[in-house]
XYZ file of C-alpha atoms in Angstrom:
377
model
C -12.862 -113.814 26.337
C -9.445 -113.920 24.644
C -5.979 -114.881 25.857
C -5.490 -111.200 26.658
C -8.341 -111.065 29.137
C -7.319 -109.117 32.183
C -6.661 -111.530 35.019
C -7.081 -109.084 37.906
C -10.379 -109.759 39.679
C -10.215 -106.587 41.776
C -12.692 -104.761 39.571
C -16.435 -105.312 39.249
C -16.877 -107.102 35.897
C -19.865 -106.728 33.578
C -22.183 -109.714 33.881
C -25.250 -108.642 31.898
C -25.607 -107.759 28.244
C -27.176 -104.376 27.515
C -28.861 -102.958 24.449
C -29.064 -99.190 24.030
C -31.434 -96.869 22.215
C -30.074 -93.334 22.166
C -31.928 -90.588 20.304
C -31.028 -86.969 19.798
C -32.202 -84.397 17.323
C -30.566 -81.751 15.175
C -32.085 -78.372 14.290
C -30.393 -76.407 11.501
C -27.201 -78.380 12.043
C -24.877 -80.712 10.190
C -24.899 -83.758 12.492
C -22.203 -85.566 10.512
C -20.479 -84.005 7.539
C -19.043 -86.128 4.751
C -15.584 -84.829 3.744
C -15.725 -86.943 0.582
C -18.624 -84.822 -0.665
C -16.239 -81.957 -1.372
C -18.122 -79.485 0.781
C -18.677 -81.507 3.962
C -22.373 -81.855 3.258
C -24.532 -83.829 5.701
C -24.486 -87.562 5.063
C -27.847 -88.523 3.572
C -29.007 -91.913 2.315
C -29.688 -91.215 -1.387
C -32.606 -93.656 -1.535
C -34.476 -92.923 1.688
C -33.276 -89.336 2.240
C -32.595 -90.177 5.886
C -29.652 -88.363 7.464
C -26.832 -90.686 8.521
C -24.508 -90.306 11.527
C -21.583 -92.681 11.878
C -20.660 -94.476 15.078
C -17.258 -92.783 14.777
C -18.937 -89.387 15.164
C -20.797 -90.490 18.291
C -17.684 -92.071 19.802
C -15.798 -88.796 19.255
C -18.424 -86.977 21.327
C -18.196 -89.644 24.038
C -14.389 -89.596 24.117
C -14.369 -85.805 24.412
C -16.840 -85.983 27.295
C -14.749 -88.646 29.053
C -11.735 -86.379 28.666
C -13.636 -83.373 30.043
C -14.781 -85.462 33.001
C -11.161 -86.215 33.875
C -10.917 -89.803 32.683
C -7.810 -90.875 30.818
C -8.460 -91.112 27.082
C -6.142 -92.793 24.585
C -7.566 -91.706 21.194
C -7.530 -87.922 21.302
C -6.335 -84.913 19.367
C -3.392 -83.443 21.263
C -0.156 -81.789 20.259
C 3.297 -82.840 21.343
C 6.023 -80.566 22.711
C 7.033 -79.571 19.169
C 3.509 -78.367 18.486
C 2.715 -81.173 16.049
C -0.103 -83.666 16.250
C 0.947 -86.393 18.672
C 1.801 -89.724 17.123
C 0.131 -92.874 18.364
C 3.174 -94.068 20.270
C 3.220 -90.753 22.132
C -0.453 -91.173 23.020
C 0.260 -94.668 24.302
C 3.269 -93.476 26.263
C 1.059 -90.919 28.002
C -1.279 -93.678 29.120
C 1.612 -95.708 30.563
C 2.929 -92.987 32.828
C 2.185 -95.070 35.894
C 4.547 -97.794 34.692
C 8.195 -97.350 35.707
C 10.293 -98.860 32.879
C 13.402 -98.902 35.092
C 11.795 -101.611 37.211
C 11.840 -104.037 34.280
C 14.853 -105.456 32.438
C 13.273 -106.641 29.190
C 16.390 -108.642 28.335
C 16.214 -110.746 31.478
C 12.608 -111.825 32.032
C 11.606 -115.372 32.750
C 8.137 -116.715 31.998
C 6.679 -115.567 35.318
C 8.200 -112.103 34.932
C 6.721 -111.746 31.460
C 3.281 -112.711 32.747
C 3.606 -110.197 35.581
C 4.715 -107.432 33.206
C 1.849 -108.178 30.842
C -0.618 -107.870 33.712
C 0.923 -104.630 34.922
C 0.848 -103.020 31.470
C -2.720 -104.174 30.964
C -3.717 -102.696 34.285
C -1.926 -99.378 33.847
C -3.074 -98.853 30.292
C -6.712 -99.849 30.698
C -7.081 -97.975 33.985
C -5.881 -94.787 32.277
C -7.599 -95.273 28.900
C -11.327 -95.254 29.592
C -12.184 -95.015 25.902
C -10.331 -98.280 25.181
C -12.306 -100.038 27.878
C -15.467 -99.038 25.993
C -14.554 -98.968 22.304
C -11.246 -100.824 21.976
C -8.258 -99.606 19.949
C -5.577 -100.709 17.530
C -2.260 -101.075 19.325
C 0.092 -102.223 16.569
C 2.998 -99.791 16.841
C 6.564 -99.461 18.049
C 7.093 -97.505 21.214
C 10.121 -95.249 21.423
C 12.398 -93.729 24.039
C 12.170 -95.184 27.538
C 9.214 -97.477 26.726
C 10.833 -99.085 23.670
C 10.049 -102.806 23.605
C 7.144 -102.664 26.063
C 4.652 -102.813 23.177
C 5.425 -106.529 22.905
C 3.427 -107.065 26.094
C 0.226 -105.545 24.727
C -2.055 -107.160 22.115
C -2.181 -105.776 18.564
C -5.665 -104.513 19.272
C -8.420 -104.413 21.856
C -11.919 -105.197 20.617
C -14.364 -102.819 22.246
C -17.250 -104.425 24.125
C -19.392 -101.308 23.558
C -20.381 -100.825 19.947
C -22.840 -98.512 18.220
C -24.206 -98.993 14.720
C -24.330 -96.058 12.307
C -27.517 -94.113 12.986
C -30.229 -92.760 10.732
C -32.994 -90.284 11.272
C -36.393 -91.933 11.645
C -37.682 -89.823 8.763
C -36.441 -88.206 5.536
C -34.654 -84.879 5.943
C -34.292 -81.749 3.880
C -31.008 -79.933 3.491
C -31.238 -76.270 4.378
C -29.535 -74.123 1.775
C -30.629 -70.827 3.269
C -27.585 -70.400 5.477
C -25.227 -70.217 2.533
C -27.172 -67.611 0.636
C -28.079 -65.523 3.678
C -24.514 -65.366 4.959
C -23.246 -64.514 1.480
C -25.523 -61.511 1.278
C -24.373 -60.265 4.662
C -20.743 -60.834 3.772
C -20.820 -58.948 0.501
C -23.551 -56.412 1.124
C -24.414 -56.679 -2.536
C -24.686 -59.514 -5.017
C -24.304 -62.800 -3.209
C -23.068 -64.415 -6.402
C -20.096 -62.051 -6.433
C -19.191 -62.413 -2.811
C -16.193 -64.620 -3.376
C -16.885 -66.646 -0.218
C -17.170 -70.411 -0.481
C -18.982 -70.913 2.811
C -19.751 -74.610 2.501
C -22.331 -74.225 5.256
C -24.737 -77.089 4.700
C -27.215 -78.188 7.356
C -30.392 -80.189 7.638
C -33.580 -78.456 8.712
C -34.485 -81.088 11.293
C -33.524 -84.658 12.103
C -34.504 -87.089 14.859
C -31.513 -89.446 15.051
C -31.661 -92.923 16.594
C -28.517 -94.813 17.602
C -28.486 -98.499 18.469
C -25.767 -99.792 20.791
C -24.735 -103.033 22.439
C -22.656 -103.835 25.518
C -21.188 -107.327 25.183
C -20.599 -108.912 28.566
C -18.171 -111.449 27.127
C -15.903 -108.917 25.429
C -15.950 -106.735 28.545
C -13.372 -108.920 30.262
C -10.837 -108.223 27.492
C -10.804 -104.499 28.233
C -11.550 -104.534 31.968
C -14.919 -102.830 31.387
C -16.674 -102.664 34.733
C -20.318 -102.388 35.723
C -19.551 -98.835 36.846
C -18.303 -98.072 33.315
C -21.569 -99.338 31.844
C -23.606 -97.309 34.311
C -21.557 -94.265 33.310
C -22.943 -94.580 29.771
C -26.362 -93.709 31.197
C -25.190 -90.138 31.785
C -22.264 -89.933 29.366
C -24.308 -90.177 26.151
C -26.720 -87.495 27.289
C -24.079 -85.060 28.498
C -21.840 -85.636 25.445
C -24.534 -84.280 23.136
C -25.214 -81.412 25.516
C -21.561 -80.435 25.919
C -19.656 -81.561 22.832
C -21.871 -80.153 20.068
C -20.970 -76.524 20.451
C -19.029 -75.945 17.233
C -20.709 -73.853 14.532
C -22.132 -76.693 12.446
C -22.918 -78.982 15.387
C -24.799 -76.595 17.652
C -28.547 -77.228 17.733
C -28.409 -80.883 18.777
C -30.150 -82.102 21.928
C -30.576 -85.507 23.588
C -34.204 -86.704 23.579
C -34.388 -90.325 24.691
C -31.978 -92.798 26.283
C -32.926 -96.387 26.980
C -30.549 -99.094 28.180
C -32.144 -102.506 28.407
C -30.132 -104.812 30.645
C -30.943 -108.466 30.016
C -31.123 -111.211 32.596
C -29.936 -114.081 30.393
C -26.335 -114.508 29.338
C -25.714 -113.921 25.645
C -29.268 -112.725 24.988
C -30.532 -109.513 23.441
C -33.495 -108.634 21.245
C -31.552 -106.652 18.658
C -32.521 -103.789 16.372
C -34.608 -101.875 18.915
C -34.289 -98.621 16.989
C -36.148 -100.192 14.082
C -39.221 -100.221 16.332
C -39.259 -96.407 16.463
C -41.411 -94.441 14.039
C -42.915 -91.033 13.473
C -46.526 -90.846 14.632
C -47.780 -89.259 11.446
C -51.268 -88.603 12.834
C -49.858 -86.523 15.665
C -46.937 -84.860 13.886
C -46.737 -82.070 11.378
C -46.133 -83.253 7.822
C -42.502 -84.322 7.913
C -41.454 -81.646 5.403
C -42.791 -79.012 7.840
C -41.121 -80.331 11.006
C -38.603 -77.801 12.306
C -38.161 -78.795 15.962
C -39.078 -81.495 18.447
C -42.401 -79.835 19.293
C -43.625 -80.532 15.756
C -43.019 -84.263 16.176
C -44.486 -87.193 18.110
C -42.456 -90.395 18.226
C -44.420 -93.646 18.049
C -43.127 -96.114 20.682
C -45.925 -98.651 20.265
C -43.842 -101.382 18.637
C -40.853 -100.824 20.919
C -42.817 -101.130 24.157
C -44.858 -104.062 22.850
C -41.675 -105.921 21.968
C -40.112 -105.234 25.352
C -43.297 -106.395 27.086
C -43.324 -109.678 25.169
C -39.822 -110.403 26.456
C -40.197 -108.923 29.944
C -39.105 -112.158 31.599
C -35.697 -111.823 29.967
C -35.182 -108.192 31.025
C -33.440 -107.499 34.303
C -33.945 -103.749 34.261
C -34.330 -100.712 32.036
C -32.492 -97.438 32.584
C -34.308 -94.568 30.900
C -34.118 -90.796 30.466
C -36.464 -88.676 28.343
C -36.421 -85.012 27.431
C -39.177 -82.968 29.023
C -40.178 -81.619 25.600
C -40.374 -85.006 23.899
C -43.850 -86.250 23.000
C -44.318 -89.945 22.345
C -47.287 -92.166 21.709
C -48.203 -95.763 22.487
C -51.333 -97.027 20.782
C -53.914 -94.305 21.429
C -52.117 -92.682 24.338
C -49.864 -89.618 24.085
C -46.979 -89.575 26.554
C -45.504 -86.283 27.717
C -43.501 -84.964 30.663
C -45.206 -84.448 34.011
C -45.298 -81.311 36.118
C -42.397 -82.373 38.313
C -38.873 -83.182 37.218
C -38.436 -86.902 36.828
C -41.941 -87.490 35.531
C -42.730 -88.571 31.986
C -45.449 -90.704 30.501
C -42.761 -92.872 28.896
C -41.586 -93.948 32.350
C -45.105 -94.876 33.409
C -45.729 -96.804 30.205
C -42.561 -98.821 30.748
C -43.538 -99.528 34.366
C -46.963 -100.771 33.300
C -45.416 -103.228 30.862
C -42.265 -104.323 32.681
C -43.044 -103.750 36.361
C -42.138 -100.946 38.764
C -38.973 -102.592 39.996
C -37.604 -103.065 36.495
C -37.653 -99.421 35.400
C -35.006 -97.062 36.712
C -35.224 -93.384 35.726
C -31.783 -91.830 35.215
C -31.141 -88.502 36.927
C -28.399 -87.530 34.492
C -26.684 -84.739 36.371
C -27.035 -86.187 39.847
C -25.572 -89.517 38.733
C -22.840 -87.997 36.560
C -21.100 -86.490 39.544
C -20.808 -89.884 41.183
C -19.051 -91.509 38.216
C -16.252 -88.978 37.743
C -12.715 -89.867 38.850
C -12.644 -87.302 41.655
C -15.772 -88.853 43.165
C -14.323 -92.340 42.868
C -11.187 -91.249 44.754
C -13.158 -89.779 47.668
């Protein structure tokens, strides 16, 4: 906790550290283009041939979903009244709309007044900037117009208590060049080499992407991150991939597995849970032939064994699995059940961690309860 920790105890603070495994896949898509490549090609590790997706890309999806859900978002792409991209001070001003600058004379504040103003700005800004509560933000700027000078009562930056590491696919990928050539033929109707179109349409054939995230209970106090905010992640990640990947190169991505391990002990987490995921090569097509999730079985043996060994340090696990995801643990294949809400992954977790520890996330039922309109009811 820093000197800028929010002093208001009216919200429900985070008390437990969480570790997140979030997996989604990409079929004939470019999950994260690299503008430095010259043609926005998918980011691929040159040694392992695994596709790479940055945490910035994932956070963009999450911010867009927060915005769609009606939460205030600070870092966003909006235009000002002149039709230009809004500057950062304008974005900050929008998040301070609840603060009346006429109530404060910045030239005549004593020590108590300054402390009160700092608390009010903290409250207004963090209440209306959900993305900063999660991911933090750089605040070093000069406000203008009616809020000029109020920036002195905010820190230079907020460190986000929710962080994701850059993700990689759990297998090598192959870039699909067919889209470029096929579209060129259609566009020209003749010789694709004479089409004159530089389509720059580069996608991978298939990728199973695994993100690792951490929720730091200590840093949460600096951004007023609440337990409700953390619980919102359980539906936000899933719905962000469903709803925010609809552009031409991003379509074809689907959430497959979400696991949030909430630990009982302060300052404790296992770390690196995504490194325990693997392709079950005996039950999957040869990786060069995999084209969709039905060609793949994900091996969870090491992950579940590791969680079981540390079960006494785990308070609960929140989990959601796609009904078309196949996984394996030792010699057992885990698939979805007949009814919604059933999956062999859930049962396997219950066997190792106990019934009361495993909580299956009903993404769409829970999502409605974490939106601002529901909170105001």
